Each structure stands twice: as C-alpha cells, then as structure tokens.
Amino acid sequence: MTGNRPDPEGHTELDVRTGRPTPDSRLITVSGELDRGTRDRFDRVARAVLAERPATVLVELSGTGFIDSSGLTSLINAYRTALQTGVRLALVAPSEPVARILALTGIDQVIDSYPTSGAALHA
C-alpha cells in the first residue's frame, strides 16, 4: 500500500484500491486524504465500480485521515449514483476524524455505516 506522501505540489496522496469480498459485492478502500486535490482519483474508481452494478459497494474509510467538503461531495455523488442504479452503497469503518465530519454534516444519517465489511455485507 502506498503511504501518505506529499506529491510535488504538497498534496497528500490518496490510495484507492478495489476488491471483491463476495461475487456480488465490491470494496473500495480509501487511504490518505480525500479532498479537493485527490477526489478525482476516488471519483474515477467509484464510477468504474458502480458501472459494474454489483449488488453492494462498500467504501472502507479506516485509513482516511481527512475529508473535506469536496470529498464529502464525492461520497454523496457515489451514493446518488448507487441509488439511481439500484446498487446498495455503504461506508465501512470510517476513521475517527472522518466519522466526526460525517456526523457534523448529517451524512451519517443518509449513508449507512458499519464497523466492518462483514457487518455491512450481513446487514
């Protein structure tokens, strides 16, 4: 996994990986800072995964140390796309700083969040 090293412009890297926990689900693991400078990477991956139309897409945020309004918008856009295409999208293990922002903005009341991928898949 890539560390959170600053790029030449001073932005922290965002590592976005995908997996397939079950045949009908996809996992997007996000590590680093999801902000204005990095959201495009998340958006590209989320669009590609959602285009596959799995039953469930999980977005794992335990390694995400920071999220700004741009990152929140990306999560909301992915959630809206999921709703429109009949895909269930849920968040998994948001880090403490991310969970705090999700709660402050009310997004935790809109997008379901679970402590583990297993809990999300069995909900």
CSV table of N, CA, C and O in Angstrom, one decimal:
chain,number,residue,atom,x,y,z
A,1,MET,N,0.8,-1.2,0.0
A,1,MET,CA,0.0,0.0,0.0
A,1,MET,C,0.9,1.2,0.0
A,1,MET,O,1.9,1.3,0.7
A,2,THR,N,0.5,2.2,-0.7
A,2,THR,CA,1.2,3.5,-0.8
A,2,THR,C,1.0,4.3,0.5
A,2,THR,O,-0.1,4.3,1.0
A,3,GLY,N,2.1,4.9,0.9
A,3,GLY,CA,2.0,5.7,2.1
A,3,GLY,C,1.4,7.1,1.8
A,3,GLY,O,1.1,7.4,0.6
A,4,ASN,N,1.2,7.9,2.8
A,4,ASN,CA,0.6,9.2,2.6
A,4,ASN,C,1.7,10.2,2.4
A,4,ASN,O,2.0,11.0,3.3
A,5,ARG,N,2.4,10.1,1.3
A,5,ARG,CA,3.5,11.1,1.0
A,5,ARG,C,3.0,12.3,0.2
A,5,ARG,O,2.1,12.1,-0.6
A,6,PRO,N,3.5,13.4,0.5
A,6,PRO,CA,3.1,14.6,-0.3
A,6,PRO,C,3.5,14.5,-1.7
A,6,PRO,O,4.6,14.0,-2.0
A,7,ASP,N,2.7,14.9,-2.6
A,7,ASP,CA,3.1,14.9,-4.0
A,7,ASP,C,3.9,16.2,-4.3
A,7,ASP,O,4.1,17.0,-3.4
A,8,PRO,N,4.4,16.4,-5.5
A,8,PRO,CA,5.3,17.6,-5.7
A,8,PRO,C,4.6,19.0,-5.5
A,8,PRO,O,5.2,19.9,-5.2
A,9,GLU,N,3.2,19.0,-5.5
A,9,GLU,CA,2.5,20.2,-5.2
A,9,GLU,C,2.1,20.3,-3.7
A,9,GLU,O,1.4,21.2,-3.4
A,10,GLY,N,2.5,19.4,-2.9
A,10,GLY,CA,2.3,19.5,-1.5
A,10,GLY,C,1.0,18.8,-1.0
A,10,GLY,O,0.7,18.8,0.1
A,11,HIS,N,0.2,18.2,-2.0
A,11,HIS,CA,-1.0,17.4,-1.6
A,11,HIS,C,-0.6,16.0,-1.1
A,11,HIS,O,0.4,15.5,-1.5
A,12,THR,N,-1.4,15.6,-0.1
A,12,THR,CA,-1.2,14.2,0.4
A,12,THR,C,-1.8,13.2,-0.6
A,12,THR,O,-2.8,13.5,-1.2
A,13,GLU,N,-1.1,12.1,-0.9
A,13,GLU,CA,-1.6,11.1,-1.8
A,13,GLU,C,-2.9,10.5,-1.3
A,13,GLU,O,-3.1,10.4,-0.1
A,14,LEU,N,-3.6,10.0,-2.2
A,14,LEU,CA,-4.8,9.2,-1.9
A,14,LEU,C,-4.6,7.8,-2.6
A,14,LEU,O,-4.3,7.8,-3.8
A,15,ASP,N,-4.7,6.8,-1.8
A,15,ASP,CA,-4.6,5.4,-2.3
A,15,ASP,C,-6.0,4.9,-2.3
A,15,ASP,O,-6.7,4.8,-1.3
A,16,VAL,N,-6.4,4.4,-3.5
A,16,VAL,CA,-7.7,3.9,-3.7
A,16,VAL,C,-7.6,2.5,-4.3
A,16,VAL,O,-7.0,2.4,-5.4
A,17,ARG,N,-8.0,1.5,-3.6
A,17,ARG,CA,-7.9,0.1,-4.1
A,17,ARG,C,-9.3,-0.5,-4.1
A,17,ARG,O,-10.2,-0.1,-3.4
A,18,THR,N,-9.4,-1.5,-5.0
A,18,THR,CA,-10.7,-2.2,-5.1
A,18,THR,C,-10.5,-3.7,-4.8
A,18,THR,O,-9.4,-4.2,-5.0
A,19,GLY,N,-11.6,-4.3,-4.3
A,19,GLY,CA,-11.6,-5.7,-4.1
A,19,GLY,C,-13.0,-6.3,-4.3
A,19,GLY,O,-13.9,-5.5,-4.6
A,20,ARG,N,-13.1,-7.6,-4.2
A,20,ARG,CA,-14.3,-8.3,-4.4
A,20,ARG,C,-14.6,-9.2,-3.2
A,20,ARG,O,-14.2,-10.4,-3.3
A,21,PRO,N,-15.2,-8.7,-2.1
A,21,PRO,CA,-15.3,-9.6,-0.9
A,21,PRO,C,-16.3,-10.8,-1.2
A,21,PRO,O,-16.1,-11.8,-0.6
A,22,THR,N,-17.3,-10.6,-2.0
A,22,THR,CA,-18.2,-11.7,-2.5
A,22,THR,C,-18.4,-11.5,-4.0
A,22,THR,O,-18.2,-10.4,-4.5
A,23,PRO,N,-19.0,-12.5,-4.6
A,23,PRO,CA,-19.2,-12.4,-6.1
A,23,PRO,C,-20.1,-11.2,-6.5
A,23,PRO,O,-19.9,-10.6,-7.5
A,24,ASP,N,-21.0,-10.8,-5.6
A,24,ASP,CA,-21.9,-9.7,-5.9
A,24,ASP,C,-21.7,-8.4,-5.2
A,24,ASP,O,-22.5,-7.6,-5.1
A,25,SER,N,-20.5,-8.3,-4.6
A,25,SER,CA,-20.1,-7.0,-4.0
A,25,SER,C,-18.7,-6.5,-4.4
A,25,SER,O,-17.9,-7.3,-4.8
A,26,ARG,N,-18.5,-5.2,-4.2
A,26,ARG,CA,-17.2,-4.6,-4.4
A,26,ARG,C,-16.8,-3.8,-3.2
A,26,ARG,O,-17.7,-3.2,-2.6
A,27,LEU,N,-15.5,-3.7,-3.0
A,27,LEU,CA,-15.0,-3.0,-1.9
A,27,LEU,C,-14.0,-1.9,-2.4
A,27,LEU,O,-13.1,-2.3,-3.2
A,28,ILE,N,-14.2,-0.7,-2.1
A,28,ILE,CA,-13.3,0.4,-2.4
A,28,ILE,C,-12.6,0.8,-1.1
A,28,ILE,O,-13.3,1.3,-0.2
A,29,THR,N,-11.3,0.6,-1.0
A,29,THR,CA,-10.6,1.0,0.2
A,29,THR,C,-9.9,2.3,-0.1
A,29,THR,O,-9.1,2.4,-1.0
A,30,VAL,N,-10.1,3.3,0.8
A,30,VAL,CA,-9.6,4.7,0.6
A,30,VAL,C,-8.6,5.0,1.7
A,30,VAL,O,-9.0,4.9,2.9
A,31,SER,N,-7.4,5.3,1.4
A,31,SER,CA,-6.4,5.7,2.4
A,31,SER,C,-5.8,7.0,2.0
A,31,SER,O,-5.4,7.2,0.9
A,32,GLY,N,-5.6,7.8,3.0
A,32,GLY,CA,-5.0,9.1,2.8
A,32,GLY,C,-6.0,10.2,3.0
A,32,GLY,O,-6.8,10.1,3.9
A,33,GLU,N,-5.9,11.3,2.3
A,33,GLU,CA,-6.8,12.4,2.4
A,33,GLU,C,-7.7,12.6,1.2
A,33,GLU,O,-7.2,12.6,0.1
A,34,LEU,N,-9.0,12.5,1.5
A,34,LEU,CA,-9.9,12.7,0.4
A,34,LEU,C,-10.4,14.1,0.4
A,34,LEU,O,-11.2,14.6,1.2
A,35,ASP,N,-9.8,14.9,-0.5
A,35,ASP,CA,-10.0,16.3,-0.6
A,35,ASP,C,-10.0,16.8,-2.0
A,35,ASP,O,-10.0,16.1,-2.9
A,36,ARG,N,-10.0,18.2,-2.2
A,36,ARG,CA,-10.1,18.8,-3.5
A,36,ARG,C,-9.0,18.3,-4.4
A,36,ARG,O,-9.2,18.1,-5.6
A,37,GLY,N,-7.8,18.1,-3.9
A,37,GLY,CA,-6.7,17.7,-4.7
A,37,GLY,C,-6.6,16.2,-5.0
A,37,GLY,O,-5.9,15.8,-5.9
A,38,THR,N,-7.5,15.4,-4.3
A,38,THR,CA,-7.4,14.0,-4.6
A,38,THR,C,-8.7,13.3,-5.0
A,38,THR,O,-8.7,12.2,-5.3
A,39,ARG,N,-9.8,14.1,-4.9
A,39,ARG,CA,-11.1,13.5,-5.1
A,39,ARG,C,-11.3,12.9,-6.5
A,39,ARG,O,-12.1,11.9,-6.7
A,40,ASP,N,-10.6,13.4,-7.5
A,40,ASP,CA,-10.8,12.9,-8.9
A,40,ASP,C,-10.4,11.4,-8.9
A,40,ASP,O,-11.1,10.6,-9.6
A,41,ARG,N,-9.4,11.0,-8.2
A,41,ARG,CA,-9.0,9.6,-8.2
A,41,ARG,C,-10.1,8.7,-7.6
A,41,ARG,O,-10.5,7.7,-8.2
A,42,PHE,N,-10.7,9.1,-6.5
A,42,PHE,CA,-11.8,8.4,-5.9
A,42,PHE,C,-13.0,8.4,-6.9
A,42,PHE,O,-13.6,7.3,-7.1
A,43,ASP,N,-13.3,9.5,-7.5
A,43,ASP,CA,-14.4,9.6,-8.4
A,43,ASP,C,-14.3,8.6,-9.5
A,43,ASP,O,-15.3,7.9,-9.9
A,44,ARG,N,-13.1,8.5,-10.1
A,44,ARG,CA,-12.9,7.6,-11.3
A,44,ARG,C,-13.1,6.2,-10.8
A,44,ARG,O,-13.8,5.4,-11.5
A,45,VAL,N,-12.6,5.8,-9.7
A,45,VAL,CA,-12.7,4.4,-9.2
A,45,VAL,C,-14.2,4.1,-8.9
A,45,VAL,O,-14.7,3.1,-9.3
A,46,ALA,N,-14.8,5.0,-8.2
A,46,ALA,CA,-16.2,4.8,-7.8
A,46,ALA,C,-17.1,4.7,-9.0
A,46,ALA,O,-18.0,3.8,-9.0
A,47,ARG,N,-16.9,5.5,-10.0
A,47,ARG,CA,-17.7,5.4,-11.2
A,47,ARG,C,-17.5,4.1,-11.9
A,47,ARG,O,-18.5,3.5,-12.3
A,48,ALA,N,-16.3,3.7,-12.0
A,48,ALA,CA,-16.0,2.4,-12.6
A,48,ALA,C,-16.6,1.2,-11.9
A,48,ALA,O,-17.2,0.3,-12.5
A,49,VAL,N,-16.5,1.2,-10.6
A,49,VAL,CA,-17.1,0.1,-9.8
A,49,VAL,C,-18.6,0.2,-9.8
A,49,VAL,O,-19.2,-0.9,-10.0
A,50,LEU,N,-19.2,1.3,-9.7
A,50,LEU,CA,-20.7,1.4,-9.8
A,50,LEU,C,-21.2,1.0,-11.2
A,50,LEU,O,-22.3,0.5,-11.3
A,51,ALA,N,-20.4,1.3,-12.2
A,51,ALA,CA,-20.8,0.9,-13.6
A,51,ALA,C,-21.0,-0.6,-13.7
A,51,ALA,O,-21.7,-1.1,-14.6
A,52,GLU,N,-20.3,-1.4,-12.9
A,52,GLU,CA,-20.4,-2.8,-12.9
A,52,GLU,C,-21.7,-3.3,-12.4
A,52,GLU,O,-22.1,-4.4,-12.6
A,53,ARG,N,-22.4,-2.4,-11.6
A,53,ARG,CA,-23.7,-2.7,-11.0
A,53,ARG,C,-23.7,-4.0,-10.1
A,53,ARG,O,-24.6,-4.8,-10.2
A,54,PRO,N,-22.7,-4.0,-9.2
A,54,PRO,CA,-22.8,-5.1,-8.2
A,54,PRO,C,-24.0,-4.9,-7.3
A,54,PRO,O,-24.5,-3.7,-7.2
A,55,ALA,N,-24.4,-5.8,-6.5
A,55,ALA,CA,-25.5,-5.6,-5.5
A,55,ALA,C,-25.1,-4.6,-4.5
A,55,ALA,O,-25.9,-3.8,-4.1
A,56,THR,N,-23.8,-4.7,-4.0
A,56,THR,CA,-23.4,-3.8,-2.9
A,56,THR,C,-22.0,-3.3,-3.2
A,56,THR,O,-21.1,-4.0,-3.7
A,57,VAL,N,-21.8,-2.0,-2.9
A,57,VAL,CA,-20.5,-1.4,-2.9
A,57,VAL,C,-20.2,-0.9,-1.5
A,57,VAL,O,-21.0,-0.1,-1.0
A,58,LEU,N,-19.1,-1.3,-1.0
A,58,LEU,CA,-18.6,-0.8,0.3
A,58,LEU,C,-17.4,0.1,0.1
A,58,LEU,O,-16.5,-0.1,-0.7
A,59,VAL,N,-17.5,1.2,0.9
A,59,VAL,CA,-16.4,2.2,0.8
A,59,VAL,C,-15.7,2.2,2.2
A,59,VAL,O,-16.3,2.7,3.2
A,60,GLU,N,-14.5,1.6,2.3
A,60,GLU,CA,-13.8,1.5,3.5
A,60,GLU,C,-12.9,2.7,3.8
A,60,GLU,O,-12.1,3.0,3.0
A,61,LEU,N,-13.2,3.3,4.9
A,61,LEU,CA,-12.5,4.6,5.2
A,61,LEU,C,-11.7,4.6,6.5
A,61,LEU,O,-11.3,5.7,7.0
A,62,SER,N,-11.2,3.5,6.9
A,62,SER,CA,-10.4,3.4,8.2
A,62,SER,C,-9.1,4.1,8.0
A,62,SER,O,-8.5,4.6,9.0
A,63,GLY,N,-8.6,4.1,6.8
A,63,GLY,CA,-7.3,4.7,6.5
A,63,GLY,C,-7.3,6.1,6.0
A,63,GLY,O,-6.3,6.7,5.6
A,64,THR,N,-8.5,6.7,6.1
A,64,THR,CA,-8.7,8.1,5.6
A,64,THR,C,-8.6,9.0,6.8
A,64,THR,O,-9.5,9.0,7.6
A,65,GLY,N,-7.5,9.8,6.8
A,65,GLY,CA,-7.3,10.6,7.9
A,65,GLY,C,-8.0,12.0,7.9
A,65,GLY,O,-8.1,12.7,8.9
A,66,PHE,N,-8.4,12.4,6.7
A,66,PHE,CA,-9.0,13.7,6.5
A,66,PHE,C,-10.0,13.6,5.3
A,66,PHE,O,-9.7,13.0,4.3
A,67,ILE,N,-11.1,14.3,5.4
A,67,ILE,CA,-12.0,14.5,4.3
A,67,ILE,C,-12.5,15.9,4.4
A,67,ILE,O,-12.9,16.5,5.5
A,68,ASP,N,-12.6,16.6,3.2
A,68,ASP,CA,-13.1,18.0,3.2
A,68,ASP,C,-14.4,18.0,2.4
A,68,ASP,O,-15.0,16.9,2.1
A,69,SER,N,-15.0,19.1,2.2
A,69,SER,CA,-16.3,19.2,1.5
A,69,SER,C,-16.3,18.6,0.1
A,69,SER,O,-17.3,18.0,-0.3
A,70,SER,N,-15.1,18.7,-0.6
A,70,SER,CA,-15.0,18.0,-1.9
A,70,SER,C,-15.1,16.5,-1.8
A,70,SER,O,-15.8,15.8,-2.6
A,71,GLY,N,-14.5,16.0,-0.8
A,71,GLY,CA,-14.5,14.5,-0.5
A,71,GLY,C,-15.9,14.1,-0.1
A,71,GLY,O,-16.4,13.0,-0.5
A,72,LEU,N,-16.6,14.9,0.7
A,72,LEU,CA,-17.9,14.6,1.1
A,72,LEU,C,-18.9,14.6,-0.1
A,72,LEU,O,-19.7,13.7,-0.3
A,73,THR,N,-18.7,15.6,-1.0
A,73,THR,CA,-19.4,15.6,-2.2
A,73,THR,C,-19.2,14.4,-3.1
A,73,THR,O,-20.2,13.8,-3.6
A,74,SER,N,-18.0,13.9,-3.1
A,74,SER,CA,-17.7,12.7,-3.9
A,74,SER,C,-18.5,11.5,-3.3
A,74,SER,O,-19.0,10.7,-4.0
A,75,LEU,N,-18.5,11.4,-2.0
A,75,LEU,CA,-19.2,10.3,-1.3
A,75,LEU,C,-20.7,10.4,-1.6
A,75,LEU,O,-21.4,9.4,-2.0
A,76,ILE,N,-21.3,11.6,-1.6
A,76,ILE,CA,-22.7,11.8,-1.8
A,76,ILE,C,-23.0,11.5,-3.3
A,76,ILE,O,-24.0,10.9,-3.6
A,77,ASN,N,-22.1,11.9,-4.2
A,77,ASN,CA,-22.4,11.6,-5.6
A,77,ASN,C,-22.3,10.1,-5.9
A,77,ASN,O,-23.2,9.6,-6.7
A,78,ALA,N,-21.4,9.4,-5.2
A,78,ALA,CA,-21.4,8.0,-5.4
A,78,ALA,C,-22.6,7.3,-4.8
A,78,ALA,O,-23.2,6.4,-5.5
A,79,TYR,N,-23.1,7.8,-3.7
A,79,TYR,CA,-24.3,7.3,-3.1
A,79,TYR,C,-25.5,7.6,-4.0
A,79,TYR,O,-26.4,6.7,-4.2
A,80,ARG,N,-25.6,8.7,-4.6
A,80,ARG,CA,-26.7,9.1,-5.5
A,80,ARG,C,-26.7,8.2,-6.8
A,80,ARG,O,-27.7,7.7,-7.2
A,81,THR,N,-25.5,8.0,-7.3
A,81,THR,CA,-25.4,7.1,-8.5
A,81,THR,C,-25.8,5.7,-8.1
A,81,THR,O,-26.5,5.0,-8.9
A,82,ALA,N,-25.4,5.2,-6.9
A,82,ALA,CA,-25.8,3.9,-6.5
A,82,ALA,C,-27.3,3.8,-6.4
A,82,ALA,O,-27.9,2.8,-6.9
A,83,LEU,N,-27.9,4.8,-5.8
A,83,LEU,CA,-29.4,4.7,-5.7
A,83,LEU,C,-30.1,4.7,-7.0
A,83,LEU,O,-31.0,3.9,-7.2
A,84,GLN,N,-29.6,5.5,-8.0
A,84,GLN,CA,-30.2,5.5,-9.3
A,84,GLN,C,-30.0,4.2,-10.1
A,84,GLN,O,-30.8,3.9,-11.0
A,85,THR,N,-29.0,3.5,-9.7
A,85,THR,CA,-28.7,2.2,-10.5
A,85,THR,C,-29.1,1.0,-9.7
A,85,THR,O,-28.8,-0.1,-10.2
A,86,GLY,N,-29.7,1.1,-8.5
A,86,GLY,CA,-30.1,0.0,-7.8
A,86,GLY,C,-29.0,-0.7,-7.0
A,86,GLY,O,-29.2,-1.9,-6.6
A,87,VAL,N,-27.9,0.0,-6.8
A,87,VAL,CA,-26.8,-0.6,-6.0
A,87,VAL,C,-26.9,-0.1,-4.6
A,87,VAL,O,-27.1,1.1,-4.4
A,88,ARG,N,-26.6,-1.0,-3.7
A,88,ARG,CA,-26.5,-0.5,-2.3
A,88,ARG,C,-25.1,-0.1,-2.0
A,88,ARG,O,-24.1,-0.8,-2.2
A,89,LEU,N,-24.9,1.2,-1.5
A,89,LEU,CA,-23.6,1.7,-1.1
A,89,LEU,C,-23.6,1.9,0.4
A,89,LEU,O,-24.6,2.5,0.9
A,90,ALA,N,-22.5,1.5,1.1
A,90,ALA,CA,-22.4,1.7,2.5
A,90,ALA,C,-21.0,2.0,2.8
A,90,ALA,O,-20.0,1.6,2.1
A,91,LEU,N,-20.8,2.7,3.9
A,91,LEU,CA,-19.4,3.1,4.4
A,91,LEU,C,-19.0,2.1,5.4
A,91,LEU,O,-19.8,1.5,6.2
A,92,VAL,N,-17.7,1.8,5.5
A,92,VAL,CA,-17.2,0.8,6.4
A,92,VAL,C,-16.0,1.5,7.2
A,92,VAL,O,-15.1,2.1,6.7
A,93,ALA,N,-16.1,1.3,8.5
A,93,ALA,CA,-15.1,1.7,9.5
A,93,ALA,C,-14.5,3.1,9.2
A,93,ALA,O,-13.3,3.2,9.1
A,94,PRO,N,-15.3,4.1,9.1
A,94,PRO,CA,-14.7,5.5,9.0
A,94,PRO,C,-13.8,5.8,10.2
A,94,PRO,O,-14.1,5.5,11.3
A,95,SER,N,-12.6,6.4,9.9
A,95,SER,CA,-11.7,6.8,10.9
A,95,SER,C,-12.4,7.8,11.8
A,95,SER,O,-13.4,8.4,11.5
A,96,GLU,N,-11.9,8.0,13.0
A,96,GLU,CA,-12.5,8.9,13.9
A,96,GLU,C,-12.7,10.3,13.3
A,96,GLU,O,-13.7,10.9,13.5
A,97,PRO,N,-11.6,10.9,12.7
A,97,PRO,CA,-11.8,12.3,12.1
A,97,PRO,C,-12.9,12.3,11.0
A,97,PRO,O,-13.7,13.2,10.9
A,98,VAL,N,-13.0,11.2,10.2
A,98,VAL,CA,-14.0,11.2,9.2
A,98,VAL,C,-15.3,10.9,9.8
A,98,VAL,O,-16.3,11.6,9.4
A,99,ALA,N,-15.5,10.1,10.7
A,99,ALA,CA,-16.7,9.8,11.4
A,99,ALA,C,-17.3,11.1,12.0
A,99,ALA,O,-18.5,11.4,11.9
A,100,ARG,N,-16.4,11.9,12.6
A,100,ARG,CA,-16.8,13.2,13.2
A,100,ARG,C,-17.4,14.1,12.1
A,100,ARG,O,-18.5,14.7,12.3
A,101,ILE,N,-16.8,14.2,11.0
A,101,ILE,CA,-17.3,15.1,9.9
A,101,ILE,C,-18.6,14.5,9.3
A,101,ILE,O,-19.5,15.3,9.1
A,102,LEU,N,-18.7,13.2,9.2
A,102,LEU,CA,-19.9,12.6,8.7
A,102,LEU,C,-21.1,12.9,9.7
A,102,LEU,O,-22.2,13.2,9.2
A,103,ALA,N,-20.8,12.9,11.0
A,103,ALA,CA,-21.8,13.2,12.0
A,103,ALA,C,-22.2,14.7,11.9
A,103,ALA,O,-23.4,15.1,12.0
A,104,LEU,N,-21.2,15.6,11.9
A,104,LEU,CA,-21.4,17.0,11.9
A,104,LEU,C,-22.2,17.5,10.7
A,104,LEU,O,-23.1,18.4,10.8
A,105,THR,N,-22.0,16.8,9.5
A,105,THR,CA,-22.7,17.2,8.3
A,105,THR,C,-24.1,16.4,8.1
A,105,THR,O,-24.8,16.8,7.2
A,106,GLY,N,-24.3,15.4,9.0
A,106,GLY,CA,-25.5,14.7,8.8
A,106,GLY,C,-25.5,13.6,7.8
A,106,GLY,O,-26.5,12.8,7.6
A,107,ILE,N,-24.3,13.4,7.2
A,107,ILE,CA,-24.2,12.4,6.1
A,107,ILE,C,-24.3,11.0,6.8
A,107,ILE,O,-24.8,10.0,6.1
A,108,ASP,N,-24.0,10.9,8.0
A,108,ASP,CA,-24.1,9.6,8.7
A,108,ASP,C,-25.6,9.1,8.9
A,108,ASP,O,-25.9,8.0,9.1
A,109,GLN,N,-26.5,10.1,8.7
A,109,GLN,CA,-27.9,9.8,8.8
A,109,GLN,C,-28.5,9.4,7.4
A,109,GLN,O,-29.6,8.9,7.3
A,110,VAL,N,-27.7,9.6,6.4
A,110,VAL,CA,-28.1,9.3,5.0
A,110,VAL,C,-27.5,8.0,4.5
A,110,VAL,O,-28.1,7.1,3.9
A,111,ILE,N,-26.1,7.9,4.6
A,111,ILE,CA,-25.4,6.8,4.1
A,111,ILE,C,-25.1,5.8,5.3
A,111,ILE,O,-24.5,6.2,6.3
A,112,ASP,N,-25.6,4.6,5.2
A,112,ASP,CA,-25.3,3.6,6.2
A,112,ASP,C,-23.8,3.4,6.4
A,112,ASP,O,-23.0,3.4,5.5
A,113,SER,N,-23.4,3.2,7.7
A,113,SER,CA,-22.0,3.0,8.0
A,113,SER,C,-21.9,1.8,9.0
A,113,SER,O,-22.8,1.6,9.9
A,114,TYR,N,-20.9,1.0,8.8
A,114,TYR,CA,-20.7,-0.3,9.6
A,114,TYR,C,-19.3,-0.3,10.1
A,114,TYR,O,-18.4,0.2,9.5
A,115,PRO,N,-19.1,-1.0,11.2
A,115,PRO,CA,-17.8,-1.1,11.8
A,115,PRO,C,-16.8,-2.0,11.0
A,115,PRO,O,-15.6,-1.9,11.0
A,116,THR,N,-17.4,-3.0,10.2
A,116,THR,CA,-16.6,-3.9,9.4
A,116,THR,C,-17.3,-4.3,8.1
A,116,THR,O,-18.5,-4.1,8.0
A,117,SER,N,-16.5,-4.7,7.2
A,117,SER,CA,-17.1,-5.2,5.9
A,117,SER,C,-18.1,-6.3,6.1
A,117,SER,O,-19.1,-6.4,5.5
A,118,GLY,N,-17.7,-7.2,7.0
A,118,GLY,CA,-18.6,-8.4,7.3
A,118,GLY,C,-19.9,-7.9,7.8
A,118,GLY,O,-21.0,-8.4,7.4
A,119,ALA,N,-19.9,-6.9,8.7
A,119,ALA,CA,-21.2,-6.4,9.3
A,119,ALA,C,-22.0,-5.8,8.2
A,119,ALA,O,-23.2,-5.9,8.1
A,120,ALA,N,-21.4,-5.0,7.3
A,120,ALA,CA,-22.1,-4.4,6.2
A,120,ALA,C,-22.7,-5.4,5.2
A,120,ALA,O,-23.8,-5.2,4.8
A,121,LEU,N,-21.9,-6.4,4.9
A,121,LEU,CA,-22.4,-7.4,4.0
A,121,LEU,C,-23.6,-8.3,4.6
A,121,LEU,O,-24.4,-8.7,3.8
A,122,HIS,N,-23.6,-8.4,5.9
A,122,HIS,CA,-24.7,-9.2,6.5
A,122,HIS,C,-25.8,-8.4,7.0
A,122,HIS,O,-26.7,-8.9,7.7
A,123,ALA,N,-25.8,-7.1,6.8
A,123,ALA,CA,-26.9,-6.2,7.2
A,123,ALA,C,-28.1,-6.3,6.4
A,123,ALA,O,-28.1,-6.6,5.2
